[in-house]
Coordinates of N, CA and C in Angstrom, one line a residue:
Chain A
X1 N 114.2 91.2 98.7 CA 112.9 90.4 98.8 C 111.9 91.1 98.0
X2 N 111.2 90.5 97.4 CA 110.0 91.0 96.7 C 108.6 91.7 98.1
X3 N 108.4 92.4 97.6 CA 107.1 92.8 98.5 C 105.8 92.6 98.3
X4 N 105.3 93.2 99.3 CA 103.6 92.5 99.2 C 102.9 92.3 97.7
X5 N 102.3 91.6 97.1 CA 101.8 91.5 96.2 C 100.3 91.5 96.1
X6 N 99.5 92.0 95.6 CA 98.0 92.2 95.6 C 97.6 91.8 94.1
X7 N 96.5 90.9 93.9 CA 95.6 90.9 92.6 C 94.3 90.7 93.0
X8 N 93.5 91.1 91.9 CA 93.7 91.6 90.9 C 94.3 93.2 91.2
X9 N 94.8 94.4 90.8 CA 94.6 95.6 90.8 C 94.0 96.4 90.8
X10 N 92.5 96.3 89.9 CA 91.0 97.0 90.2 C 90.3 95.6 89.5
X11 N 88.9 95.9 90.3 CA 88.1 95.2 90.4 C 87.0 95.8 90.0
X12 N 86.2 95.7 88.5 CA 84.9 96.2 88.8 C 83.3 95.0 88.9
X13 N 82.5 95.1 89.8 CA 81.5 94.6 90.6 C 80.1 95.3 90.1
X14 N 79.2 94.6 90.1 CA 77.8 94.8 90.3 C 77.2 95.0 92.3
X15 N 76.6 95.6 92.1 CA 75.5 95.1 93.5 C 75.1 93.7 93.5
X16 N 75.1 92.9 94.9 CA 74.8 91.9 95.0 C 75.7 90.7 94.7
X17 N 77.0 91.1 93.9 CA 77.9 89.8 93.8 C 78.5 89.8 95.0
X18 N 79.2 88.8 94.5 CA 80.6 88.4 95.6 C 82.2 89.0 94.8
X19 N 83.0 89.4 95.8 CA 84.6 89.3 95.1 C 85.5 88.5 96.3
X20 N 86.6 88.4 96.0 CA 87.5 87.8 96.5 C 89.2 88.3 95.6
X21 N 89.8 89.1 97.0 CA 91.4 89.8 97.0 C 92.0 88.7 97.3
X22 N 93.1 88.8 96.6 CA 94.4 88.5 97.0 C 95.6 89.0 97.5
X23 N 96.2 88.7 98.4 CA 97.4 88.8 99.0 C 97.9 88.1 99.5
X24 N 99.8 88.4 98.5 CA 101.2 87.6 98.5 C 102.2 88.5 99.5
X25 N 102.0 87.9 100.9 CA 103.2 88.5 102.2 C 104.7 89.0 101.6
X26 N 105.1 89.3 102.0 CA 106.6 89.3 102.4 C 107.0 87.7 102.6
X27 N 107.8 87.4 101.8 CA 108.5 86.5 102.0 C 109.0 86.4 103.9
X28 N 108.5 85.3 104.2 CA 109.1 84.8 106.2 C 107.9 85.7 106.6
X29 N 107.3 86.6 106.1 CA 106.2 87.0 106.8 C 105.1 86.3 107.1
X30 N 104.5 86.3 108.4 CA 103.3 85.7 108.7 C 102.0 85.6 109.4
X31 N 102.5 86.9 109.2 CA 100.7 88.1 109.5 C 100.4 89.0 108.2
X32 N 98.9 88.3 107.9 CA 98.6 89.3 107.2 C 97.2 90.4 107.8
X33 N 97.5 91.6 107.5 CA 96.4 92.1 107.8 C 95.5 92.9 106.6
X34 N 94.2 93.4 107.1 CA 93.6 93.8 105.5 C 93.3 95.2 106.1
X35 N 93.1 96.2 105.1 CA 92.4 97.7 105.8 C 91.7 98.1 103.9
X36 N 90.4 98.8 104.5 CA 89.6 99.3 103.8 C 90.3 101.0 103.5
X37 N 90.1 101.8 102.7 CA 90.9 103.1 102.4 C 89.3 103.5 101.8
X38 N 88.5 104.9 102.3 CA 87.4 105.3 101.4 C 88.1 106.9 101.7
X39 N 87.3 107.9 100.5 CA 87.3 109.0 101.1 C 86.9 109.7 102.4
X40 N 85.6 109.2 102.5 CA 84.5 109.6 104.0 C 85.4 108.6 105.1
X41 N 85.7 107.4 104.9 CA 85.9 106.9 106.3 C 87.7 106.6 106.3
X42 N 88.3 107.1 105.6 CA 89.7 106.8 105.6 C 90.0 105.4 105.6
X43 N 91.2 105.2 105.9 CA 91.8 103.8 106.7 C 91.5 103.2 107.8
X44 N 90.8 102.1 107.7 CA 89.9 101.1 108.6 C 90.2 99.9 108.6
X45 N 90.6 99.3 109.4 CA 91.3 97.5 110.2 C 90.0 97.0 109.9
X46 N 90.4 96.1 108.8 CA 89.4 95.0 108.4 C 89.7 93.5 109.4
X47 N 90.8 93.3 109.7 CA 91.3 92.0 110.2 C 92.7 91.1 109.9
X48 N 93.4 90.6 111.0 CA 94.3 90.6 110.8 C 94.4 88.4 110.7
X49 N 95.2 88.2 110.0 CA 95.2 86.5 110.1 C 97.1 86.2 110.4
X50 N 97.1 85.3 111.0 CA 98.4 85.0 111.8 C 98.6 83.6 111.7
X51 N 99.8 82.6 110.9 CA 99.5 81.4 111.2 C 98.3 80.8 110.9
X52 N 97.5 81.2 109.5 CA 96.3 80.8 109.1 C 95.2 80.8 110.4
X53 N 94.9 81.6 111.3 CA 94.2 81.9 112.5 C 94.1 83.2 112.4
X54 N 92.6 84.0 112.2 CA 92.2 85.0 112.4 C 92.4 86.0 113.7
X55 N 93.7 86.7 114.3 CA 93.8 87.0 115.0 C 93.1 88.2 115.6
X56 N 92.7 89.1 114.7 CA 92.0 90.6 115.3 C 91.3 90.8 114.3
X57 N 90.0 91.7 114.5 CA 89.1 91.8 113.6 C 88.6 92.9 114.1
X58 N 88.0 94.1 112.9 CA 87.7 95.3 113.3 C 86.4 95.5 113.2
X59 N 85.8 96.7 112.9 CA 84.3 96.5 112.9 C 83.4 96.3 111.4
X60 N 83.4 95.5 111.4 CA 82.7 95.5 109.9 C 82.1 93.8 109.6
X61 N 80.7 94.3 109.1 CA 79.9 93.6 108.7 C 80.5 91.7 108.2
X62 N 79.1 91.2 108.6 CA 80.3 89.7 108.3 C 80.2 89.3 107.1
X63 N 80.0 90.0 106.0 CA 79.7 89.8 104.6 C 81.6 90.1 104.5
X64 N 82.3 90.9 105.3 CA 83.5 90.7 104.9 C 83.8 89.6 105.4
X65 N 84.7 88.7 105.0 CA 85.8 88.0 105.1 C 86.7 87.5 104.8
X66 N 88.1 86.4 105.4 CA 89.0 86.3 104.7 C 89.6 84.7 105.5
X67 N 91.0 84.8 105.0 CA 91.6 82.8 105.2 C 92.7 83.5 104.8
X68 N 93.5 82.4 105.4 CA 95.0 82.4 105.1 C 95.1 81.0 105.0
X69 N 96.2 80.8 104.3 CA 96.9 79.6 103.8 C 97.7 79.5 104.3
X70 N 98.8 77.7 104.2 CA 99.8 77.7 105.3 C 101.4 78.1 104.5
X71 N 100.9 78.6 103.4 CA 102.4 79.7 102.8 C 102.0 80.6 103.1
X72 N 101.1 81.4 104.2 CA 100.8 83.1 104.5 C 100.1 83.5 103.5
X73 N 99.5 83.7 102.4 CA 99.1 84.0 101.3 C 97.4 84.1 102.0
X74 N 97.5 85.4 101.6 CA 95.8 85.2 102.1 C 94.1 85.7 101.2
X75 N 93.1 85.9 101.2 CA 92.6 86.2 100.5 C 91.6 86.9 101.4
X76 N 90.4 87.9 101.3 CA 89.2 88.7 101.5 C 88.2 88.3 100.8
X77 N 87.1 88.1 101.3 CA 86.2 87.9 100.4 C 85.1 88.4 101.2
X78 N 84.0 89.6 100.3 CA 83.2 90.6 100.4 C 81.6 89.6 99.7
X79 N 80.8 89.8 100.2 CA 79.9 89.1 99.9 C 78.5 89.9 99.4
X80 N 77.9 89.8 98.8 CA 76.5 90.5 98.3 C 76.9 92.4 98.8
X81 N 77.8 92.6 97.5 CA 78.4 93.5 97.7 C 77.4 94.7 97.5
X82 N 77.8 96.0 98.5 CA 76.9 97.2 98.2 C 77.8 98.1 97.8
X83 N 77.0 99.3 97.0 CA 77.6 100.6 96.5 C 79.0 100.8 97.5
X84 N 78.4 101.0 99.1 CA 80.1 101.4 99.9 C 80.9 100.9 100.1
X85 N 80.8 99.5 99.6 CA 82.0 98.9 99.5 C 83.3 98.9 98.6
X86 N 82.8 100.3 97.9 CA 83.6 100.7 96.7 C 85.0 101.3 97.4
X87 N 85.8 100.9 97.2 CA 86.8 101.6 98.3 C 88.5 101.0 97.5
X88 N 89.5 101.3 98.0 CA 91.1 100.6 97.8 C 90.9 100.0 99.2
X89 N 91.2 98.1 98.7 CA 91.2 97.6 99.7 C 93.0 96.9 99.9
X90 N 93.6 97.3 100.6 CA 95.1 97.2 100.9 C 95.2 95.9 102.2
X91 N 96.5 95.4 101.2 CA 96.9 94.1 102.8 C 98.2 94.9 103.0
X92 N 98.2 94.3 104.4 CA 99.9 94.5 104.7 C 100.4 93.3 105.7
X93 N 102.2 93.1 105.1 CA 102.4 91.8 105.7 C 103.3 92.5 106.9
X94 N 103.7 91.0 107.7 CA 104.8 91.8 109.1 C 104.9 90.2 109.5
X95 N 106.3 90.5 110.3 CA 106.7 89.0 111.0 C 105.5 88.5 111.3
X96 N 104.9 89.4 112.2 CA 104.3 88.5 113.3 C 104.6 88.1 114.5
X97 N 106.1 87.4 114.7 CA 106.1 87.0 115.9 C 106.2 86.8 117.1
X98 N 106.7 88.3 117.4 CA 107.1 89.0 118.3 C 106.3 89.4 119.4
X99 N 106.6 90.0 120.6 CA 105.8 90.4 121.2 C 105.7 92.2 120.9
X100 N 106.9 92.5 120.0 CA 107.0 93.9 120.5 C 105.8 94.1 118.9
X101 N 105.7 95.4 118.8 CA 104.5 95.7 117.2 C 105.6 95.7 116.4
X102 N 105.4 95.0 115.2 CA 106.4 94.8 113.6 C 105.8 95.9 113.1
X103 N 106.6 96.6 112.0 CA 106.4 97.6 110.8 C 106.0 96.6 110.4
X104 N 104.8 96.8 109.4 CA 103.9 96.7 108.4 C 104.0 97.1 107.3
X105 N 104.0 96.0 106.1 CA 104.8 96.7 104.7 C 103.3 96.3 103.8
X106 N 102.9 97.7 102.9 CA 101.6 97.6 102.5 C 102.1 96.9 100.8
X107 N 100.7 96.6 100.5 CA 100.9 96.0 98.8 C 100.4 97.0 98.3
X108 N 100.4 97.4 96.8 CA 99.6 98.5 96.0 C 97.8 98.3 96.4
X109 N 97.6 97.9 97.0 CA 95.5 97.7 96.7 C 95.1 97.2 95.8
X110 N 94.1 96.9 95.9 CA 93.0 96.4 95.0 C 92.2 97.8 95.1
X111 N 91.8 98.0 93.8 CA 90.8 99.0 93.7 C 89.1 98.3 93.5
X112 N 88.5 98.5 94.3 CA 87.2 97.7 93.7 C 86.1 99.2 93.4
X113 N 85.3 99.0 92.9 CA 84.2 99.3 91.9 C 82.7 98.7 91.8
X114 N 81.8 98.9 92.7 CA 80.6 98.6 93.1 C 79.6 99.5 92.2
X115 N 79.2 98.7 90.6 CA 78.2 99.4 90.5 C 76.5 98.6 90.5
Chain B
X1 N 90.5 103.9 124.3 CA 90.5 103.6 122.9 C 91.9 104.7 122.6
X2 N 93.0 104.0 122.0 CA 93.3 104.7 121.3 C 93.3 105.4 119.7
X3 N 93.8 106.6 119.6 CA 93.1 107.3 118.3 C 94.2 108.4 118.0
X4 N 93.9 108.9 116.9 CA 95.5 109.8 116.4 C 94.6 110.6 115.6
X5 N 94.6 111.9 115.7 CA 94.1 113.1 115.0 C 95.4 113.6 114.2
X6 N 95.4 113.4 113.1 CA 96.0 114.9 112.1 C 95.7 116.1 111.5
X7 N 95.8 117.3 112.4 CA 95.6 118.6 112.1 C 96.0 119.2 111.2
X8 N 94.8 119.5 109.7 CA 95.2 120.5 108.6 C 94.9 118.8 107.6
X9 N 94.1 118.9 107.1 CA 93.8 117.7 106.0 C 94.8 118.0 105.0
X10 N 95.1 119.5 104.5 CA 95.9 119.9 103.3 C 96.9 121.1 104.1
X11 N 97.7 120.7 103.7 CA 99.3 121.5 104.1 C 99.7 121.9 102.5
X12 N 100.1 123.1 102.6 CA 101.0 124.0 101.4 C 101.9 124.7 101.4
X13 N 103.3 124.2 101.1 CA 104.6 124.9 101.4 C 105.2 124.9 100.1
X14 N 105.9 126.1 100.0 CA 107.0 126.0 98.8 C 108.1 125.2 98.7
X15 N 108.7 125.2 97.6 CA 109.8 124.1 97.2 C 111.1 124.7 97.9
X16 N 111.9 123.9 98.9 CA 112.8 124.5 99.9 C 112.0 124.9 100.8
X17 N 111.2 125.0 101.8 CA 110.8 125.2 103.3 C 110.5 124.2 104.2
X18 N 110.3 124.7 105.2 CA 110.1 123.8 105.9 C 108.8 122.9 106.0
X19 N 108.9 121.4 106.5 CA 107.3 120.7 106.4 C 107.2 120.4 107.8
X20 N 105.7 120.6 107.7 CA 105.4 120.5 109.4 C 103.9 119.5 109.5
X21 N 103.6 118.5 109.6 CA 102.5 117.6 108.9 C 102.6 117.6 111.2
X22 N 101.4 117.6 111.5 CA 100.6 117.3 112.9 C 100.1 116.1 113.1
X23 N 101.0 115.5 114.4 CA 99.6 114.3 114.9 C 99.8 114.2 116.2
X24 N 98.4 114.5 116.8 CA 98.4 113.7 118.2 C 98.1 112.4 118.4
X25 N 98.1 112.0 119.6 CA 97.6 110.5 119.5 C 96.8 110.4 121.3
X26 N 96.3 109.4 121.5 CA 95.7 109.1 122.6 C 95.7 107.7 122.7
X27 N 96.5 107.6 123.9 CA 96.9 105.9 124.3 C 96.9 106.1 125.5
X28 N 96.1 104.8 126.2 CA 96.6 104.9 127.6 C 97.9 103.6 128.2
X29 N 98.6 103.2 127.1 CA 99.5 102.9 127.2 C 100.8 103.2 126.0
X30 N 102.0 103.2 126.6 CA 102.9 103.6 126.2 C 103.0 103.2 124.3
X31 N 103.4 104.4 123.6 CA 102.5 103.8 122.1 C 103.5 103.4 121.5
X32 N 103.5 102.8 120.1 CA 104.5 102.4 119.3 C 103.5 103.4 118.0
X33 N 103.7 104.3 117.3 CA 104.0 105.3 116.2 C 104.5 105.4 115.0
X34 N 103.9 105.8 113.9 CA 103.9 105.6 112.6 C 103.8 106.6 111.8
X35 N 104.6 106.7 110.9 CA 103.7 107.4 109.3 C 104.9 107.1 108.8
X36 N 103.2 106.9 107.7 CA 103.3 106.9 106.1 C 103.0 107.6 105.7
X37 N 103.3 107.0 104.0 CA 103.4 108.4 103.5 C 102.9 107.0 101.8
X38 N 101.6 107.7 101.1 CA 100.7 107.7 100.3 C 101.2 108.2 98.7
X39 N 101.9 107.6 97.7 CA 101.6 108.6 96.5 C 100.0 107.4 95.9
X40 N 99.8 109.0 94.7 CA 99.1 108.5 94.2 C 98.7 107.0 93.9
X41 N 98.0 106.4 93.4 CA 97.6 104.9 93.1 C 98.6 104.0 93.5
X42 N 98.8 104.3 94.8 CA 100.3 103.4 95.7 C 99.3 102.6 97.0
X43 N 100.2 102.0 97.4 CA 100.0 101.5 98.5 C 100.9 102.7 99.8
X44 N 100.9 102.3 101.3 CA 101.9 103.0 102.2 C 103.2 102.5 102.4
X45 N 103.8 103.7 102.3 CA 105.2 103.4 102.1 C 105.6 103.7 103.5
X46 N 106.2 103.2 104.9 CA 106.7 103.0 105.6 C 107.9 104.7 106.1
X47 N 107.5 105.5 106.3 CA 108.4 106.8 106.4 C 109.2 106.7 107.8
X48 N 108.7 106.3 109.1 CA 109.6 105.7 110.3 C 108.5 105.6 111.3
X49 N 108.9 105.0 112.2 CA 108.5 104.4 113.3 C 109.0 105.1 114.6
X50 N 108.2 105.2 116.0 CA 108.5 105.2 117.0 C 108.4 104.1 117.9
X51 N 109.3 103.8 118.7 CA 109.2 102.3 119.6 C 109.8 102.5 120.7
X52 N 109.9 103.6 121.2 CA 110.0 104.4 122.8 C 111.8 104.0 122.7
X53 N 112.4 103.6 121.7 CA 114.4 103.4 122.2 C 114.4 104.8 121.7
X54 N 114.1 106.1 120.8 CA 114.3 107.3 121.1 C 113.6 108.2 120.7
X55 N 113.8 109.5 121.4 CA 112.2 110.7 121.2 C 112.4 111.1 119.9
X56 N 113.6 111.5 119.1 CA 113.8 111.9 117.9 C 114.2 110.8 116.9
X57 N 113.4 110.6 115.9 CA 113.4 109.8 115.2 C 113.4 109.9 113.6
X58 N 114.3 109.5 113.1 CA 115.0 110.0 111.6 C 114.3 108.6 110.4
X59 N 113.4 109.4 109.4 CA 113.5 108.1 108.8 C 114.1 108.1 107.1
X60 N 113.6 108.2 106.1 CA 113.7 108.2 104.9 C 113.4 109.1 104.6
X61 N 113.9 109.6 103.2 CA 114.1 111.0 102.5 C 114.1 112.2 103.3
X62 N 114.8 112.2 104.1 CA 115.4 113.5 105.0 C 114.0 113.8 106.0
X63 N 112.6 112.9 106.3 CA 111.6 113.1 107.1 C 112.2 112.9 108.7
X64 N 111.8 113.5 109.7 CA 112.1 112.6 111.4 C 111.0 113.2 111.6
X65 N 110.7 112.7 113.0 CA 109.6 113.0 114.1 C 110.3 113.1 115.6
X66 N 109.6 113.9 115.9 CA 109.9 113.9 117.8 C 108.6 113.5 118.6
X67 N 108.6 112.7 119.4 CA 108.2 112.2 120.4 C 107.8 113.2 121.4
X68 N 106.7 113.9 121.7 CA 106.5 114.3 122.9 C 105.7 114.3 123.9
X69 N 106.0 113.3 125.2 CA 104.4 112.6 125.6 C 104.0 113.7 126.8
X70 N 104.5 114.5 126.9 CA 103.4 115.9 127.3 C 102.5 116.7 127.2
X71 N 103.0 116.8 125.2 CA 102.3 117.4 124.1 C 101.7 116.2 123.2
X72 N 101.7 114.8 123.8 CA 100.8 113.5 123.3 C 100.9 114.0 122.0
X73 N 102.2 114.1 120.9 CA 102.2 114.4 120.0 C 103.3 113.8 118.9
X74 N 103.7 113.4 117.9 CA 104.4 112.9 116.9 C 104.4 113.6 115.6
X75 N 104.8 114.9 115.8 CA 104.7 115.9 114.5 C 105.7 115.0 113.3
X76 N 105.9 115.6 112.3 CA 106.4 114.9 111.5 C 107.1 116.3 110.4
X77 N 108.7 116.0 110.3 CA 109.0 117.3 110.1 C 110.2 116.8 109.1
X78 N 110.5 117.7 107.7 CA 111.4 117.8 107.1 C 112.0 119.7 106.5
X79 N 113.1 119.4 106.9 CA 113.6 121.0 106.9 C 113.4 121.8 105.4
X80 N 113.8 121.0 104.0 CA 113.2 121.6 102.8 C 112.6 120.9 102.0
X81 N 111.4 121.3 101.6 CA 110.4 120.1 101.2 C 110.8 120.2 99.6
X82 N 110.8 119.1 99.0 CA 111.0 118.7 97.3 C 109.8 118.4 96.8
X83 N 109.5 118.8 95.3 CA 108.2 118.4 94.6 C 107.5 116.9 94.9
X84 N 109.4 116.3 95.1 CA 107.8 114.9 95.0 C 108.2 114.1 96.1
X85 N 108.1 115.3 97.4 CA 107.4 115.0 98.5 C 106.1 115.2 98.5
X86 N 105.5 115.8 97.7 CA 104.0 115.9 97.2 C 103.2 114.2 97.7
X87 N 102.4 114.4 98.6 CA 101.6 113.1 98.5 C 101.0 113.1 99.9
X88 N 99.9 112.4 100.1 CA 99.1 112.2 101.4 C 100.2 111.0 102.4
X89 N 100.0 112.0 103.6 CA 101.0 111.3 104.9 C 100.1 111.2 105.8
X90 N 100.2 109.7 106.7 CA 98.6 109.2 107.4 C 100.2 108.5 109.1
X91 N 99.8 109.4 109.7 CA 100.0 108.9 111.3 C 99.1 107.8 111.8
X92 N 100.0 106.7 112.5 CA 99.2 106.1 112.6 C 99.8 105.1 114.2
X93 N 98.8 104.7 115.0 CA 99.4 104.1 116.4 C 98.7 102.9 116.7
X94 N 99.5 101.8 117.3 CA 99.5 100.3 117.3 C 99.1 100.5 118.6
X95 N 97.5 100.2 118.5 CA 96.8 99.4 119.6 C 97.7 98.6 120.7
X96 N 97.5 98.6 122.1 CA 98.3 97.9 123.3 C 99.5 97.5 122.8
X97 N 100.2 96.9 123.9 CA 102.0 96.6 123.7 C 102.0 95.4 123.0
X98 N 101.3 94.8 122.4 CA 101.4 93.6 122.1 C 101.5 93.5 120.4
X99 N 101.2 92.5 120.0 CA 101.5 92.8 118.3 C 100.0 92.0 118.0
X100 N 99.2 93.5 117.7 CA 97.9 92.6 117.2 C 97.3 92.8 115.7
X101 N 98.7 93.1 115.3 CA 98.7 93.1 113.7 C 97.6 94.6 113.0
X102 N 97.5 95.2 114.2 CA 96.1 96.4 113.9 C 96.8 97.9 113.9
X103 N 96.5 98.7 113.1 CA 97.4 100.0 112.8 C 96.1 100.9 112.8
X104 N 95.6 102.0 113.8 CA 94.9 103.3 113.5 C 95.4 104.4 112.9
X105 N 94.7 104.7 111.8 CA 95.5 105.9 110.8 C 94.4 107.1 111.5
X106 N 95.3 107.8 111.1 CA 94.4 109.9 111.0 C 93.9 109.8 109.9
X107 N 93.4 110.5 109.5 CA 92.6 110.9 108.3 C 93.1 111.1 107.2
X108 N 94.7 111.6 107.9 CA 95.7 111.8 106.4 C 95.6 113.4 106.2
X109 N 97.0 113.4 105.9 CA 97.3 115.0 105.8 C 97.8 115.1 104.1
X110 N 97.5 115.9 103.1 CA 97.9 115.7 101.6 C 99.0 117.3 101.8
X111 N 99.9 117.1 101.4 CA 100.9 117.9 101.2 C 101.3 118.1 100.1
X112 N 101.3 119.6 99.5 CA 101.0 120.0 98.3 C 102.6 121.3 98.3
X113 N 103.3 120.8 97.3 CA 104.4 121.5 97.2 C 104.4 122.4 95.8
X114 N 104.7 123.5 96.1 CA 104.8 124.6 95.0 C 106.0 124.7 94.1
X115 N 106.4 125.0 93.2 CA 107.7 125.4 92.8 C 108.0 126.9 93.4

């Protein structure tokens, strides 16, 4: 099976725009979740979407957001973007459906670029 | 809340010794356990899991972990380290028994191999 897929790869941004990630699951997968990666704050649970239904959400501002589609395929979208949002932002897919926790298979990131 | 500390941001061992990467965790329920393992301009690559079926746990490229919930700990250990084991390894533990798609990382340990 092919694995997680992410575009663009790097992203570079002004202050004040908008962007919008992509992420392609795992094939039968149908959770996606997103995590921010910075130096200072590490890896941080942006939110997780399940069956196009935003199931968990971490702490961060509501300029983040995101959607899933009903092929799993999901997207982020950051809004009136600032300097710290410069970060590798990574999805990862997983069944989903279980009650027990799935391994989590990451995509390469998106690199974004806030200048 | 649980949370997972890894002790030693940078670990340095020669080529053939032992690797000894640290994590504790803090759950007040029974955890399910993680690492990855980071190369450069990668996403996480999945190195093994704990899910309480056993304390010693074997994953890829000759890495395992032992389980010790006395020492609330999931060290992460390979007997001779190879150059390109070189790369940041991030512990990480799945919030409650349930599957809520959410993974807390440590800070990440970078492991740096000598010839």
């Amino acid at each position: 099976k092919a694995g997680v897929t992410q575009t663009p790869r790097y992203l570079i941004k002004t202050r004040g725009q908008q962007v919008t990630l992509s992420c392609s699951p795992i094939s039968g997968h149908r959770s996606v979740s997103w995590y921010q990666q910075t130096p200072g704050q590490g890896l941080q649970f942006l939110f997780e979407y399940f069956s196009e239904t935003q199931r968990n959400k971490g702490n961060f501002p509501g300029r983040f957001s995101g959607r899933q589609f009903s092929n799993s395929r999901s997207e982020m979208n950051v809004s009136t973007l600032e300097l710290g949002d410069s970060a590798l932002y990574l999805c990862a897919s997983s069944e989903g459906t279980s009650l027990k926790v799935d391994t989590q298979y990451f995509g390469p990131g998106t690199r974004l670029t806030v200048l | 809340a649980q949370s997972v500390t890894q002790l030693g941001s940078h670990v340095s061992v020669s080529e053939g010794a032992l690797v000894l990467l640290r994590c504790n965790y803090s759950s007040s329920v029974p955890p399910y356990l993680f690492w990855y393992v980071q190369y450069p301009n990668q996403g996480l690559q999945l190195l093994l899991k704990y899910t309480s079926a056993a304390t010693l746990v074997k994953g890829i490229n000759g890495f395992e972990a032992e389980f010790k919930k006395s020492e609330t700990s999931f060290h992460l250990t390979k007997p001779s380290a190879h150059m390109s084991d070189a790369a940041e390894y991030f512990c990480a533990v799945s919030p409650g028994s349930g599957n809520t798609g959410k993974l807390i990382f440590g800070q990440g340990t970078t492991l740096q191999v000598k010839p």
